[in-house]
Each structure stands twice: as C-alpha cells, then as structure tokens.
PDB file of C-alpha atoms in Angstrom:
ATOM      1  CA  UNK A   1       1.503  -8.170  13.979  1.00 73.00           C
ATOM      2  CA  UNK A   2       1.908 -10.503  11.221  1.00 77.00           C
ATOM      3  CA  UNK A   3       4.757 -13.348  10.572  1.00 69.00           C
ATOM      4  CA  UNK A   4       4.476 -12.869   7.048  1.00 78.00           C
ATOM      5  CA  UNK A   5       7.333 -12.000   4.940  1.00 82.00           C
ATOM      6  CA  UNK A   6       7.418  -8.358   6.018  1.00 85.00           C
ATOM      7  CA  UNK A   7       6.721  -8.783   9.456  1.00 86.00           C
ATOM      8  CA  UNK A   8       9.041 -11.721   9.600  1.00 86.00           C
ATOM      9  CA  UNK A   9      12.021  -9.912   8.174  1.00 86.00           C
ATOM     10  CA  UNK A  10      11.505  -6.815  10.682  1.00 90.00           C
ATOM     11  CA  UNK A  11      10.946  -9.037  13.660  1.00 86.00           C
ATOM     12  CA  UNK A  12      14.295 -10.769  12.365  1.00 87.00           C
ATOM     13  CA  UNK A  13      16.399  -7.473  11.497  1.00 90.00           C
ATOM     14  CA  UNK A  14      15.579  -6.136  15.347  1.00 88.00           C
ATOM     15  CA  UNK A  15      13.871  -8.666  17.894  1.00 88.00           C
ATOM     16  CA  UNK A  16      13.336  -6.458  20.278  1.00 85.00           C
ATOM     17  CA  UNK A  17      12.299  -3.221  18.113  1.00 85.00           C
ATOM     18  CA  UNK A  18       9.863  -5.548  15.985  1.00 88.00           C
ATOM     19  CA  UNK A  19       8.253  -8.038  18.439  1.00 84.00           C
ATOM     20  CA  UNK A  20       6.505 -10.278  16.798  1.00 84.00           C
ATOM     21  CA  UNK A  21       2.429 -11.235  17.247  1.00 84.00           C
ATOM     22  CA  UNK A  22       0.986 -14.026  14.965  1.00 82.00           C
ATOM     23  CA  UNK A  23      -1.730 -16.335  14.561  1.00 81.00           C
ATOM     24  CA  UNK A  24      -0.636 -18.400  17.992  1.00 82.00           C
ATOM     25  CA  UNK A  25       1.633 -16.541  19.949  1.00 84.00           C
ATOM     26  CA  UNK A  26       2.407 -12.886  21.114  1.00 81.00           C
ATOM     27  CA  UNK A  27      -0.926 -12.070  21.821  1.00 82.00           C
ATOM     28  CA  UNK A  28      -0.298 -11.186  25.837  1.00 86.00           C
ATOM     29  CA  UNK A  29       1.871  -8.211  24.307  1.00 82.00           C
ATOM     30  CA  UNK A  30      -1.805  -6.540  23.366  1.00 85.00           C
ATOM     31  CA  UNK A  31      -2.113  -6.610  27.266  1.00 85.00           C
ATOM     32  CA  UNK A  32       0.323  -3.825  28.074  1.00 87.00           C
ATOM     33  CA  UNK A  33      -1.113  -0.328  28.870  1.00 89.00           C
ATOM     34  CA  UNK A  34      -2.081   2.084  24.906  1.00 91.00           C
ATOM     35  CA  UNK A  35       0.393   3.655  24.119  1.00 92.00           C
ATOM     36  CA  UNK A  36       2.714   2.073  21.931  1.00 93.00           C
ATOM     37  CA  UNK A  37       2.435   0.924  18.358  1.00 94.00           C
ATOM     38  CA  UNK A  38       1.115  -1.686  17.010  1.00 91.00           C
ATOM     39  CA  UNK A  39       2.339  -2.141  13.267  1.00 92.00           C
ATOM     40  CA  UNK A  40      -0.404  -4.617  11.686  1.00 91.00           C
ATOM     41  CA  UNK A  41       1.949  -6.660   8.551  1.00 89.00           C
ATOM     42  CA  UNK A  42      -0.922  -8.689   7.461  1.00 90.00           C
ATOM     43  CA  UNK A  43      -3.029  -9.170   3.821  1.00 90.00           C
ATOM     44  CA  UNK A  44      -5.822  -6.902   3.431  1.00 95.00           C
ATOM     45  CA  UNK A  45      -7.913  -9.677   3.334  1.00 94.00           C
ATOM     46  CA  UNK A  46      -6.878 -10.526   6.930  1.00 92.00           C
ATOM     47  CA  UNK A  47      -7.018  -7.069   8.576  1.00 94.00           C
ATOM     48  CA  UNK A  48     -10.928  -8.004   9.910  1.00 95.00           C
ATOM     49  CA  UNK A  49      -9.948 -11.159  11.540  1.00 91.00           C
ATOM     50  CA  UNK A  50      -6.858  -9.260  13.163  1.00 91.00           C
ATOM     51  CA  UNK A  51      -8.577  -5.932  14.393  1.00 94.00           C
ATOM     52  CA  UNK A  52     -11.709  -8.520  15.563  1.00 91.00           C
ATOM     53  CA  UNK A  53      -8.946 -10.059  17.904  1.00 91.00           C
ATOM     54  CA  UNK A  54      -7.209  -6.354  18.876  1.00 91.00           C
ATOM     55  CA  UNK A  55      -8.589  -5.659  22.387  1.00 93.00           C
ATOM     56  CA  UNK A  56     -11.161  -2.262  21.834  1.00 93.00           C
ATOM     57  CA  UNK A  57      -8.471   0.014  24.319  1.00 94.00           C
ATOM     58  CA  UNK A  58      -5.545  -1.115  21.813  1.00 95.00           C
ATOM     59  CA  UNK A  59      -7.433   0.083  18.657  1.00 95.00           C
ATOM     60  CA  UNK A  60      -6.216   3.729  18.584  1.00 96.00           C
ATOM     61  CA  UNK A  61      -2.689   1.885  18.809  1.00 95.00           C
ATOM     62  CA  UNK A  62      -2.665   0.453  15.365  1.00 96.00           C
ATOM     63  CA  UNK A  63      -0.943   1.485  12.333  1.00 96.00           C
ATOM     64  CA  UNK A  64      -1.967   0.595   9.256  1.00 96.00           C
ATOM     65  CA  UNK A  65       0.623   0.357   6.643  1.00 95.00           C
ATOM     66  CA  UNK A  66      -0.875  -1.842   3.736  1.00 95.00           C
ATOM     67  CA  UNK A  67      -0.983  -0.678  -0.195  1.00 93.00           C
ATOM     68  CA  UNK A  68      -4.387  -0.259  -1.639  1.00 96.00           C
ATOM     69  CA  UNK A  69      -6.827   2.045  -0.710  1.00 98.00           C
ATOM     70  CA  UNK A  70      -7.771   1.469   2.954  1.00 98.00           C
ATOM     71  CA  UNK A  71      -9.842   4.550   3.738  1.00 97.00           C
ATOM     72  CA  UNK A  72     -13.059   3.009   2.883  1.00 97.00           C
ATOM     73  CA  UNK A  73     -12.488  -0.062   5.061  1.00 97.00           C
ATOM     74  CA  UNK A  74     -11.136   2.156   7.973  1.00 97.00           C
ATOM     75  CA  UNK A  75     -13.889   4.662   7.801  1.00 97.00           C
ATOM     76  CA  UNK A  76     -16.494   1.397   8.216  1.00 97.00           C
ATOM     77  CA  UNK A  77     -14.805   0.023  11.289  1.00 97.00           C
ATOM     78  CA  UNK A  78     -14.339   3.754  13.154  1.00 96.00           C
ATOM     79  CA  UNK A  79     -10.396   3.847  12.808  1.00 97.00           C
ATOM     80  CA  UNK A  80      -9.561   7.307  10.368  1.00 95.00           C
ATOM     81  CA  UNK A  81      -7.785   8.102  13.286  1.00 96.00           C
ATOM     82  CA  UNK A  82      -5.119   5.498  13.629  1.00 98.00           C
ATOM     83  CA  UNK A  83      -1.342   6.218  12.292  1.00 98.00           C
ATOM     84  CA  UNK A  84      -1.021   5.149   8.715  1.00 98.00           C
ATOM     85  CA  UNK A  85       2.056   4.077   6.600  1.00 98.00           C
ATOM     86  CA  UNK A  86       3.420   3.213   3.705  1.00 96.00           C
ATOM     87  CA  UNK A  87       6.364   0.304   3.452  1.00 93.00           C
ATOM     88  CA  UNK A  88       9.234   1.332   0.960  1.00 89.00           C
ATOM     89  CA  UNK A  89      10.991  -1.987   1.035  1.00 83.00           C
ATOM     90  CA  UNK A  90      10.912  -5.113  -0.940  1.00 78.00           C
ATOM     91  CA  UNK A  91      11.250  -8.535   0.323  1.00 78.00           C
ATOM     92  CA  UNK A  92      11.668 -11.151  -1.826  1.00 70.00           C
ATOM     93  CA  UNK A  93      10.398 -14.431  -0.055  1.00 78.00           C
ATOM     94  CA  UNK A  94       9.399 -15.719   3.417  1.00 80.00           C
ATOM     95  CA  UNK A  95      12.709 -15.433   5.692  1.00 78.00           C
ATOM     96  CA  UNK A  96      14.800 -12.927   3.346  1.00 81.00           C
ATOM     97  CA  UNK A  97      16.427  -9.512   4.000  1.00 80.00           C
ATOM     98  CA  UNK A  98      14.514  -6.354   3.915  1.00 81.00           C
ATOM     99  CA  UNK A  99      15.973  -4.769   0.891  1.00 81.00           C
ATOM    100  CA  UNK A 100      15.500  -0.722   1.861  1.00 78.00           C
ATOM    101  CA  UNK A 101      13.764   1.152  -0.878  1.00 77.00           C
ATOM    102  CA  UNK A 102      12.778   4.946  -0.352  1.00 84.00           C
ATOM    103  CA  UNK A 103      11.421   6.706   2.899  1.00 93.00           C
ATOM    104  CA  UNK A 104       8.470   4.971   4.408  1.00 95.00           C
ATOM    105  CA  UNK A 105       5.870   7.452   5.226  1.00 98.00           C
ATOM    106  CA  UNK A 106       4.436   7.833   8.464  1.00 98.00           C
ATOM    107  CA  UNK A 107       1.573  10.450   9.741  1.00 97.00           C
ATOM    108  CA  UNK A 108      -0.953  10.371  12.556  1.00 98.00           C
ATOM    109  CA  UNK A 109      -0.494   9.639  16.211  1.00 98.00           C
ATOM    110  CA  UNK A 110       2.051   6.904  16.740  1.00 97.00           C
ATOM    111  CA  UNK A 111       4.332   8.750  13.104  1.00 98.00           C
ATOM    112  CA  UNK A 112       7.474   9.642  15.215  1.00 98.00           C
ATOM    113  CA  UNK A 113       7.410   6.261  16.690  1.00 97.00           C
ATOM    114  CA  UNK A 114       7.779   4.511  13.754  1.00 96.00           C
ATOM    115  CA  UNK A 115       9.930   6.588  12.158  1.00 98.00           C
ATOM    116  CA  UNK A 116      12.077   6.367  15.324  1.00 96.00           C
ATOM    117  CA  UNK A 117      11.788   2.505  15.156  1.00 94.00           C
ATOM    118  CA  UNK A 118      12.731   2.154  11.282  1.00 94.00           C
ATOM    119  CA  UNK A 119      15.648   4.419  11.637  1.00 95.00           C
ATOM    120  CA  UNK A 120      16.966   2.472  14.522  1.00 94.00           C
ATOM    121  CA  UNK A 121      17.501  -0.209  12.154  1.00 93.00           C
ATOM    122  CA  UNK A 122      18.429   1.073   8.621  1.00 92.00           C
ATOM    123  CA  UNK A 123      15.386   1.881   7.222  1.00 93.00           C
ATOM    124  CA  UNK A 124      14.678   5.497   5.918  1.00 94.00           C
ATOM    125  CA  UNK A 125      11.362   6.875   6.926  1.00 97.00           C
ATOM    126  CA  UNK A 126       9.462  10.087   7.459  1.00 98.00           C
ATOM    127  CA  UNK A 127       7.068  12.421   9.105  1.00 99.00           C
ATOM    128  CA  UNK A 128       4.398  13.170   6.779  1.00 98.00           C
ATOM    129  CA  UNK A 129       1.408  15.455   6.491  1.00 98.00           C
ATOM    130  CA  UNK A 130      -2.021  13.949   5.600  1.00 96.00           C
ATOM    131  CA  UNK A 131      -2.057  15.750   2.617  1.00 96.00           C
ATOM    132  CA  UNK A 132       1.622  14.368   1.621  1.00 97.00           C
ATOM    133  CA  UNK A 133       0.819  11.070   2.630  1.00 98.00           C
ATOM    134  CA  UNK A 134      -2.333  11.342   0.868  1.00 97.00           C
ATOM    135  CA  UNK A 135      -0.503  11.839  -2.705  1.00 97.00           C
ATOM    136  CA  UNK A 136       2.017   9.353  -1.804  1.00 96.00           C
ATOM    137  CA  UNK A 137      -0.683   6.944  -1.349  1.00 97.00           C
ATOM    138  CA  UNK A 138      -2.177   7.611  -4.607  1.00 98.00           C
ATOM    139  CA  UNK A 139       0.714   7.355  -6.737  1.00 96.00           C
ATOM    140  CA  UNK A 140       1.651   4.140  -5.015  1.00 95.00           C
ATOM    141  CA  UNK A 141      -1.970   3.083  -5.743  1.00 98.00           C
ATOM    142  CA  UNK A 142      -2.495   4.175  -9.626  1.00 98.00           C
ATOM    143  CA  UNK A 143       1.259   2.308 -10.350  1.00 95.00           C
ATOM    144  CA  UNK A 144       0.425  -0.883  -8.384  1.00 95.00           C
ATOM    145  CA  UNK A 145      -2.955  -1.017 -10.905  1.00 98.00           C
ATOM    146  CA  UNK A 146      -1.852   0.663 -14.033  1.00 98.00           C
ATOM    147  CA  UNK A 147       1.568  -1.315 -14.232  1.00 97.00           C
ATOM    148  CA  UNK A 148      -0.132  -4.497 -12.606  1.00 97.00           C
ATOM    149  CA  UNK A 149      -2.524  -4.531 -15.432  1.00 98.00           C
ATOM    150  CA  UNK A 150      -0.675  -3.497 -18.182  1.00 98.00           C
ATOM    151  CA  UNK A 151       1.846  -6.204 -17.515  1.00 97.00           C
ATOM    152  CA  UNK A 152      -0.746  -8.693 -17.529  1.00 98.00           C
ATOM    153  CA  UNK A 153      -2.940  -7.385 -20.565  1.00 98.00           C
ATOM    154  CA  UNK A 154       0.149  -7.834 -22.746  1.00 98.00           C
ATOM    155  CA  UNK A 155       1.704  -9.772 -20.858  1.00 97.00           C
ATOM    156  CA  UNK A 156       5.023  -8.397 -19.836  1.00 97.00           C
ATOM    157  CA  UNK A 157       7.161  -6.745 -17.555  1.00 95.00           C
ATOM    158  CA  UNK A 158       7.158  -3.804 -16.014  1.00 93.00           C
ATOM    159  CA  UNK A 159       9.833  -2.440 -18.370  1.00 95.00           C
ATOM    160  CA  UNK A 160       8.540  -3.217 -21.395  1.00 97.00           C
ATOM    161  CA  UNK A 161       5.438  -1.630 -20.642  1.00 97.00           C
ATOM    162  CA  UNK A 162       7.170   1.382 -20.613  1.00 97.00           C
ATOM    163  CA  UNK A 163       9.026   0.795 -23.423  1.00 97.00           C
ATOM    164  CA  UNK A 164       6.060  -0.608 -26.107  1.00 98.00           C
ATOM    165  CA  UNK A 165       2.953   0.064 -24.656  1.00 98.00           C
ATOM    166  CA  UNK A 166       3.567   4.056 -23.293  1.00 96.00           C
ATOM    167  CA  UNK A 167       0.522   5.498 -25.100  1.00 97.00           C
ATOM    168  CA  UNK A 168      -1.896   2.920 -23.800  1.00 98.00           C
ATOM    169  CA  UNK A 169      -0.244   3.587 -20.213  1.00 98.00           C
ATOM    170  CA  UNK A 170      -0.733   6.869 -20.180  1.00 97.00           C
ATOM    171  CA  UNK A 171      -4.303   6.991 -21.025  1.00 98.00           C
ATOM    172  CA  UNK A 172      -4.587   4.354 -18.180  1.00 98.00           C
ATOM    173  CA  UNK A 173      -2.561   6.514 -15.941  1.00 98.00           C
ATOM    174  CA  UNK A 174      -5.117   9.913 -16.773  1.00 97.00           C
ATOM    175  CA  UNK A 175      -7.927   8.317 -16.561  1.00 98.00           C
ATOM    176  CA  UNK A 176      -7.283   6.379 -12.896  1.00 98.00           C
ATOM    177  CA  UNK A 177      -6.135   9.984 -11.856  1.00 97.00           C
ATOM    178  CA  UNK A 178      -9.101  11.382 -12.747  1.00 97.00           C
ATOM    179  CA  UNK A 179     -11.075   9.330 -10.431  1.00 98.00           C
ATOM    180  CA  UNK A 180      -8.186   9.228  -7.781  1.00 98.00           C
ATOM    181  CA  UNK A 181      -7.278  12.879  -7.621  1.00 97.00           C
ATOM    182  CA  UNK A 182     -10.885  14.007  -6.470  1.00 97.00           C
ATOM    183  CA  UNK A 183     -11.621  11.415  -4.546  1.00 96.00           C
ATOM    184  CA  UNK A 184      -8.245  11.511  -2.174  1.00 96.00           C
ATOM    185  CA  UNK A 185      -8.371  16.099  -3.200  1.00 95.00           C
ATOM    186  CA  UNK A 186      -5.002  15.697  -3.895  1.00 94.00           C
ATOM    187  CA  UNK A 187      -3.020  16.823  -7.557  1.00 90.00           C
ATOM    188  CA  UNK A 188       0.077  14.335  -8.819  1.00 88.00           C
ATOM    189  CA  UNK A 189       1.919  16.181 -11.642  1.00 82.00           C
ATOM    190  CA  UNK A 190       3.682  14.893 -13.594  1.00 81.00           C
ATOM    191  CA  UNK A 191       3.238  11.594 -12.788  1.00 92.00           C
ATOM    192  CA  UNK A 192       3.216   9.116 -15.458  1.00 94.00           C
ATOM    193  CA  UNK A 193       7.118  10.649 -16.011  1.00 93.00           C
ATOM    194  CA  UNK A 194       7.700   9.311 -11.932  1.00 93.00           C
ATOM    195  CA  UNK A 195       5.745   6.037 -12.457  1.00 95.00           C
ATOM    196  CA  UNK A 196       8.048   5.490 -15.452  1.00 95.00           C
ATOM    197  CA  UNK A 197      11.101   6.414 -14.294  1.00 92.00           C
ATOM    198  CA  UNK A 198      10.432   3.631 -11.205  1.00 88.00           C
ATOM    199  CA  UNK A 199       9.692   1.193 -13.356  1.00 91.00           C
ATOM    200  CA  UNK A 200      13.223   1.268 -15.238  1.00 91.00           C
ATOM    201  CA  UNK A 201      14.568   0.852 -11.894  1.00 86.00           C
ATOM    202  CA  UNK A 202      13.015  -2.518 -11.489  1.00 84.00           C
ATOM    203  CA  UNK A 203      12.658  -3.261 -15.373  1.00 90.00           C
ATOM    204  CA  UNK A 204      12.128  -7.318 -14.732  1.00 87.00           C
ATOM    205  CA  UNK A 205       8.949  -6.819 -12.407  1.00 88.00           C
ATOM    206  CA  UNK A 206       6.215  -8.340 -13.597  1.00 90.00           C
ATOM    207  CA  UNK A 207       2.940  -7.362 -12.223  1.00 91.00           C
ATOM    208  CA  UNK A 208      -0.826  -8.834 -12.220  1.00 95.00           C
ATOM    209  CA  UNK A 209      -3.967  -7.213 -11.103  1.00 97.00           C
ATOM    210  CA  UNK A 210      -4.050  -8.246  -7.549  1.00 94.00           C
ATOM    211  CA  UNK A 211      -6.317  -7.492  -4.483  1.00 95.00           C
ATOM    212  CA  UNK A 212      -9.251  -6.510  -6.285  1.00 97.00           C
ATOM    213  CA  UNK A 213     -11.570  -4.934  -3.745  1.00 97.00           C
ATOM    214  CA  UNK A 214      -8.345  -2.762  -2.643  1.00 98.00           C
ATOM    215  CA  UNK A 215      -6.698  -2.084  -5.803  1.00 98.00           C
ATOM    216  CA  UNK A 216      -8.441  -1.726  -9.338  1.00 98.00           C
ATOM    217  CA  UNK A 217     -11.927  -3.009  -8.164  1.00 98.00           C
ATOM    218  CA  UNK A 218     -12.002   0.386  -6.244  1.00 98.00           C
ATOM    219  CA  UNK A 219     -11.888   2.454  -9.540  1.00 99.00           C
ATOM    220  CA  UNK A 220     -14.201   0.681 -10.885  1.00 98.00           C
ATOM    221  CA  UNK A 221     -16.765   1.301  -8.457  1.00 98.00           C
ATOM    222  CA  UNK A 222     -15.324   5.429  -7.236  1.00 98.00           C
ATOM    223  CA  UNK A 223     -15.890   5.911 -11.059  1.00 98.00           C
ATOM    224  CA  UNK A 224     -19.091   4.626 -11.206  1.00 98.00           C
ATOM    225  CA  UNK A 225     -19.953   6.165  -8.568  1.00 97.00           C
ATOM    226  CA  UNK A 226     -18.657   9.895  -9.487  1.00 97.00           C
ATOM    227  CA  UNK A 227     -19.683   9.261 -13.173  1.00 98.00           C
ATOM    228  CA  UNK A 228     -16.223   9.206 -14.600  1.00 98.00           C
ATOM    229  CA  UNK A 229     -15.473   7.569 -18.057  1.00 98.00           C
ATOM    230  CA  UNK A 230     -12.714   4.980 -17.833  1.00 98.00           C
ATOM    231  CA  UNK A 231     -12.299   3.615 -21.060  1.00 98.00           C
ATOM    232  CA  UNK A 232      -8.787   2.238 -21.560  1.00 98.00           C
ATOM    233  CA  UNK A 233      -9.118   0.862 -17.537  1.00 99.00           C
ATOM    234  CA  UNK A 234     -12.432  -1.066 -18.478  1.00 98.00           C
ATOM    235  CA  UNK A 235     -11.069  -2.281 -21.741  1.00 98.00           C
ATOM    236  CA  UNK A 236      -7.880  -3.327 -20.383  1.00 98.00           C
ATOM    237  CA  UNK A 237      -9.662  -5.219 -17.731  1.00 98.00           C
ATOM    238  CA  UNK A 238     -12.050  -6.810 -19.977  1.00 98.00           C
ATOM    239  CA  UNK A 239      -8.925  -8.087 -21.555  1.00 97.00           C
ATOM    240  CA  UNK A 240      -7.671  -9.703 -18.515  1.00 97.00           C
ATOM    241  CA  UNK A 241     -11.373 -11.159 -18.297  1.00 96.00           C
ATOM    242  CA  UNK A 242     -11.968  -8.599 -14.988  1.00 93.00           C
ATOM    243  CA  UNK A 243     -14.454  -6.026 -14.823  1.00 76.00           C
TER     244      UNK A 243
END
C-alpha cells in the first residue's frame, strides 16, 4: 500500500508480486480472505489515515516496514503483533530503480512471505528474531538521528561528519544508546565503528533531522522520561533551533 517512491518502484520491478493500493484505487484487493501480506509503503505521518481505512479482519495482515521507532504508535492502536520490516534499499526519486542495499529484515507472522516475495525479485532479505530485528532497528534509528543532525548542526555531509566532527559524534552516538539500549533491552557494540564505516560508503549524503515524533523527538521524551542526561543531543538540537 502506498504509490510513493518505494511502493512505486516495487509495484514497477514485479506487478504482480507488488500489487499496488493507493489513495484511489486497489482498495477491493483488502477484500480477499487474511492471509496474505499487506506491505504498508507510506509516511509515518500517514500510517493512521491508512490503518483507519484497513478493514478490522485485514489488520493482523499488515507489515510495517517504516524507519523510526514505531513501537509506541503500534502498541496504541493494538498491532505489536503484526510482521515488521526494515527496507535496505535506496530510491532516489518518484519512478526510479530500487537500488538493493543489504538484507531487509523481516520477523513476525507474514516474515517468510516477504522474504519469499523480495527474493523473487532481487532483493536480499531475511528471517529475523525479535531480538535481532530489535538491534537492527536501533542502529538504523540512532544513525538516521545522530548523522541527520550532525549533518545539519554543521552543516555537512555525511562524510565529513565522520571525518571533522568524530568526537562530537560519538558522544551523540553514547548518549542516544544509552536511552535506546534499555528501552528496546538490546546491546549494539561497537557501533559508532559500523555507523561510520556506512557512512564512507555513501560519503555525499547529506542528512537533516526529519520526522520528529518518530526519530529524535522520541529521545527526547524516552530520556526524559527514564531520567537520562543527553547533553551533546540537546545541545546539538538547540543548535538546529529543535528541542
């Protein structure tokens, strides 16, 4: 579900693998008995118009595969037991090629399915545990909003953050671990080494602190809330004129 640029581009590498439900049409495919996926490729900002519009019997079908942390938004709408995923792929604009990245992670009911379904056409993916997935889904997390807003505190790319601003990174990296780790009871080690070592893969990408309520805004509160200090995160946000 979704015509975006992710759900475009799989709906266009395999019609009839990916078939495709936006705003207008598709929706009679919701009809068919549960049982088979139903990959949602939409903003987090649009997932509560979507699931409002997902017929009650379908809801176990869904798999939710956006970045940011999702788990307090599924826990409010009764759906921690839906299959979850990760997307390791990149595509550029609306109505370009899916350029593969690493395995996509899968885990919960409909995992195999999806697995089966990216494999089908090109696209690594795996079988995960919770507890895997839930480590993958951290580190994704902490270098979406410790590269985003490095790059734009000093405004730069992703690259030269590594290069110039490595002591500031990794005291951004501890401290949105420290709040992470407990929260999601999972240990990342060593990961500002991995973080870094993806970011000289893509050394141009230039970042921005995006998706607030998903992304660094949920720090801010989990730290609040568990009474961690996050010094470099709030000053670095201040900066940015967030906070």
């Amino acid at each position: 579900m979704g015509a975006g640029r992710i759900g475009g581009a799989l709906h266009q590498r395999d019609p009839d693998q990916f078939a495709l439900v936006d705003r207008h049409h598709g929706w009679e495919l919701l009809e068919a008995e549960p049982g088979s996926p139903i990959l949602l490729a939409v903003r987090n900002d649009d997932l509560l118009a979507v699931l409002e519009r997902v017929p009650a019997r379908r809801r176990a079908d869904l798999v939710i595969a956006q970045n940011g942390m999702l788990r307090p938004w599924l826990r409010e709408h009764g759906l921690t037991q839906v299959t979850r995923g990760l997307l390791f792929m990149a595509v550029p604009t609306r109505g370009a090629a899916i350029e593969p990245g690493g395995e996509s992670p899968f885990f919960g009911p409909h995992a195999e399915a999806m697995v089966r379904a990216f494999t089908r056409v090109g696209l690594p993916a795996a079988v995960v545990s919770a507890q895997d997935f839930a480590g993958i889904e951290l580190e994704k997390l902490i270098w979406n909003c410790a590269f985003g807003l490095c790059c734009e505190a000093f405004n730069c790319d992703v690259g030269t953050v590594v290069l110039d601003h490595a002591q500031q990174l990794r005291a951004l990296v501890a401290e949105l671990l420290a709040v992470g780790g407990p929260a999601l009871d999972v240990e990342l080690e060593p990961l500002v080494d991995r973080l870094c070592a993806y970011s000289r893969s893509i050394p141009s990408y230039q970042g921005a602190v995006k998706e607030w309520p998903w992304r660094n805004g949920w720090f801010v509160l989990t730290a609040r809330e568990r009474g961690v200090a996050t010094p470099t995160h709030d000053r670095l946000l201040a900066a940015v004129g967030r906070s």
